[in-house]
Each structure stands twice: as C-alpha cells, then as structure tokens.
Coordinates of C-alpha atoms in Angstrom, one line a residue:
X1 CA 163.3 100.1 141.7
X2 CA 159.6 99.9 141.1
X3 CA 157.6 97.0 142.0
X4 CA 157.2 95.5 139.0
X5 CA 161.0 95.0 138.2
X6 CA 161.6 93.4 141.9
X7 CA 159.2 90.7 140.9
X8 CA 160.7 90.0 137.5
X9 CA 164.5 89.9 138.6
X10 CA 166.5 89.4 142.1
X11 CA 170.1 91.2 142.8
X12 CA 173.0 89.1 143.5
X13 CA 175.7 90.0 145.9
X14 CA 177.2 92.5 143.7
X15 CA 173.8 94.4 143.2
X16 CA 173.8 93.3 139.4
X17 CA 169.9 92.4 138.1
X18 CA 169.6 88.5 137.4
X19 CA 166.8 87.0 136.1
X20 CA 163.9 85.3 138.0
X21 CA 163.2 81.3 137.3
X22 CA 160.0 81.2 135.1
X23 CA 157.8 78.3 136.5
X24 CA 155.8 76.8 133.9
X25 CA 152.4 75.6 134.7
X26 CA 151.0 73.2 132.3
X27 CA 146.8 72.7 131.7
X28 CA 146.4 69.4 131.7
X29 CA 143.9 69.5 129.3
X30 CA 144.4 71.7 126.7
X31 CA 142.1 72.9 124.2
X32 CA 143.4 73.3 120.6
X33 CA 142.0 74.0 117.0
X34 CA 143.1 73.8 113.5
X35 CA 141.8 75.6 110.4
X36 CA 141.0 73.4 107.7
X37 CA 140.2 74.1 103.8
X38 CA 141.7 71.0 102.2
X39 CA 145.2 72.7 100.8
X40 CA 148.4 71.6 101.0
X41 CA 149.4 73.9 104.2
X42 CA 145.9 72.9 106.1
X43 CA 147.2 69.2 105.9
X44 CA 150.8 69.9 107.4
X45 CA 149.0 72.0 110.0
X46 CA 146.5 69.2 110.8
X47 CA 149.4 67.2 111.5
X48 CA 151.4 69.4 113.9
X49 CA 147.9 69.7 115.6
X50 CA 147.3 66.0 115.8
X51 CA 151.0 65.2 116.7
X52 CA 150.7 68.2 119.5
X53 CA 147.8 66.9 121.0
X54 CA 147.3 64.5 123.8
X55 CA 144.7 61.9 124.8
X56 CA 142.7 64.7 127.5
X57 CA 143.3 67.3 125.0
X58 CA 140.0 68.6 123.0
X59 CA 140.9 69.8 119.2
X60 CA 138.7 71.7 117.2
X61 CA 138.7 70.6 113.6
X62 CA 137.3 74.3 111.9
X63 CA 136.4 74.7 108.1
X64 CA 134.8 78.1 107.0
X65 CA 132.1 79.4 104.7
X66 CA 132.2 83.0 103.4
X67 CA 129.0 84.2 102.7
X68 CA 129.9 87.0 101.0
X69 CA 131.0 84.9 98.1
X70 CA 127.3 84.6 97.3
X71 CA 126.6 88.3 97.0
X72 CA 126.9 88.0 92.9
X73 CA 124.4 85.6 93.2
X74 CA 121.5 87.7 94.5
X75 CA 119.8 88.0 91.4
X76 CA 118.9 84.3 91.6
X77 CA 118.4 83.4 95.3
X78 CA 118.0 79.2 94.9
X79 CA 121.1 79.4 92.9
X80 CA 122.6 81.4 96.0
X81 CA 121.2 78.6 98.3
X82 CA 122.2 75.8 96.1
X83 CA 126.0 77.4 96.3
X84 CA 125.5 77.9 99.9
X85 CA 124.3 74.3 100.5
X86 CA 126.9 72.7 98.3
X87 CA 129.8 75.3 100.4
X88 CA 129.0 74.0 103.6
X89 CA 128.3 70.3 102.6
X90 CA 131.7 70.4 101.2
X91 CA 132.9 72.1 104.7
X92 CA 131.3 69.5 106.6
X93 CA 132.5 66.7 104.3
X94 CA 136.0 67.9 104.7
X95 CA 136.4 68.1 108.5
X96 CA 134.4 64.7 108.7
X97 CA 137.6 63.2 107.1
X98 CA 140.0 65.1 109.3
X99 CA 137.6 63.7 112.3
X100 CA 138.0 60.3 110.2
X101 CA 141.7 60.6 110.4
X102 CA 142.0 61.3 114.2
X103 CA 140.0 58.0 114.9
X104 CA 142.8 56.0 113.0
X105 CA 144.9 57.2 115.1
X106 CA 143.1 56.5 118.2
X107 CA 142.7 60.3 119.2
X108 CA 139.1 60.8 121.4
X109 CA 138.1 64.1 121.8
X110 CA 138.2 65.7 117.8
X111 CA 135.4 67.5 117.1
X112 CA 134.0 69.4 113.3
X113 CA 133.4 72.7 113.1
X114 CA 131.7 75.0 110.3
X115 CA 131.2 78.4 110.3
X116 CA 129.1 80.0 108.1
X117 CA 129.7 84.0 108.3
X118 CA 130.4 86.9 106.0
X119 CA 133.6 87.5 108.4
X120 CA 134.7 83.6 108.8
X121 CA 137.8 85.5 110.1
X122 CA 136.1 87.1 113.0
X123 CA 133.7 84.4 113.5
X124 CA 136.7 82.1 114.3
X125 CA 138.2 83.9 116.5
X126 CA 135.1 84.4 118.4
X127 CA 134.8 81.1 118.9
X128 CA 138.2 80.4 119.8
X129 CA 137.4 82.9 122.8
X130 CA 134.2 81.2 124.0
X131 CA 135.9 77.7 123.7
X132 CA 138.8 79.4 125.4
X133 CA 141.5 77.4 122.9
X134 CA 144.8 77.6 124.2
X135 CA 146.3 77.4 120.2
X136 CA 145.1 77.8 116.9
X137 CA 146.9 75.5 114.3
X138 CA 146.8 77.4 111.0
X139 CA 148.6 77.2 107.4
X140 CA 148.9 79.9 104.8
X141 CA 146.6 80.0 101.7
X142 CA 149.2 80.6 99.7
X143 CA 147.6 83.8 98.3
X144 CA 149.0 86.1 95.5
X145 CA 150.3 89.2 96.6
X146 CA 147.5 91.2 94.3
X147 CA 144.8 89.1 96.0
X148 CA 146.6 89.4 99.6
X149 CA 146.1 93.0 99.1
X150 CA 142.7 92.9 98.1
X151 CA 141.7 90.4 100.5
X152 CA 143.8 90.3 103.1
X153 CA 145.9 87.0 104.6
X154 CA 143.4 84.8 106.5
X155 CA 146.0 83.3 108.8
X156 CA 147.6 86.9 109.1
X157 CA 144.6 88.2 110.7
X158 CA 144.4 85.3 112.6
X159 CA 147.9 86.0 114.0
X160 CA 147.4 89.5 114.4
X161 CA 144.2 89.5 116.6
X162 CA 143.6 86.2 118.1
X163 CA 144.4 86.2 122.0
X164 CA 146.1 83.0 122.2
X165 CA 149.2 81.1 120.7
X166 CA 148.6 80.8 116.9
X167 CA 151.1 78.1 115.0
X168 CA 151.5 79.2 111.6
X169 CA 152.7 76.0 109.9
X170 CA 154.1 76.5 106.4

C-alpha cells in the first residue's frame, strides 16, 4: 500500500479499506463573485450569491464588455467610442443596481466590477485568481446551439477553466 492510500483510508480489524473522516475547514470570510448581464439566469444567480453570502463575506458583482464587438466599427472610430462608452455605462449602470440591491438587504461588503477586454472570458477568470474568489456564481446565456458553436458558452468556459467552485444556476 503506497503512501498515498494509507492517508486516504484506515483498515479495520478484518483488513477491509474504510474510509477516512473528511474534516472540513471553513474560511471565515469567503470571497465570492457573480457574473451579471441583466438576463433572466444572471438574476437567479445573483440571488443564490446573495442568499450564499454572509455578513464577513466579500462578493464581486462582475458585468463584462467585449471589445471585439466593435471591430465592424473601425471604419468610424467615434462611433466605435460612442458604442464603447454607451457598453460600459450600461455595464456599470447594471451592477450599480445589483450593488443597490445588496444594500436593501443590509449586505456590506458588495462591490461592481467591469471588465472591458476582447476575451471578457479570460479576463474574468484572471481576476477571479488575483482576488483569490473561492466561487463564481454564473447563469447560462441561453445561447442557440448555432451561436454556441460559433461562440462558445460563456459560463461553459467558465466551468471548464476556472480554478475554483463555479455554481451554474439555471
């Protein structure tokens, strides 16, 4: 028996493998973040994040802002910047009324985030592992199957390559 398996399980009389007690250890402040973009899905995962979270916990309110949406627009850079402008005010407006929402309910420590990337996906992600969030809350777009092909599930990748718990809430 190698090492590893004698610290995972114990023998009883009778030499048959039982499992070890797991011992949980709980943060006791936990850093969490939802994904926002104002659909349906966002909303219910919004909710699981703000009913999940307690009073020393930090949550991470996140809209994002693809910039490659405004590559057909390089022919006419202000309107590009107008589009831009108007994408992350909207952003910004949005998470201010999640924010708005977690002060009704008393909840400190809510804070907005926008990121403005051409790979929002990544970008999140990165930040997640900087902030060093313990769960991302995230809800499906509710995609197509043509467009999921041809863009990909946001809160697929999200599942796929983040490096904490991800809570896909449908």
């Amino acid at each position: 028996m190698s090492e590893y398996e004698q610290l995972e399980t114990s023998e009883d009389d009778l030499g048959t493998a039982q499992p070890v007690p797991l011992q949980a250890v709980e943060k006791t402040n936990r850093i969490l973040m939802v994904l926002v973009d104002g659909s349906e899905f966002a909303n219910k995962a919004f909710l699981k994040a703000i009913n999940a979270k307690r009073p020393e916990d930090t949550l991470y309110i996140c809209n994002a802002v693809r910039l490659f949406d405004t590559i057909y627009l390089d022919s006419d850079p202000d309107l590009a910047q107008e589009y831009m402008k108007r994408l992350e005010e909207g952003g910004k407006a949005l998470c201010q009324y999640y924010v708005e929402e977690c002060k009704k309910r008393k909840e400190p420590n809510c804070h907005q985030v926008i990121i403005t990337s051409d790979y929002p996906k990544e970008e999140i992600l990165k930040f997640a592992q900087e902030k060093g969030v313990d769960t991302i809350y995230v809800g499906p777009r509710g995609l197509s199957k043509v467009k999921r092909m041809l863009i990909g599930s946001f809160s697929q990748y999200i599942v796929n390559h983040a490096t904490c718990d991800v809570v896909l809430v449908k």
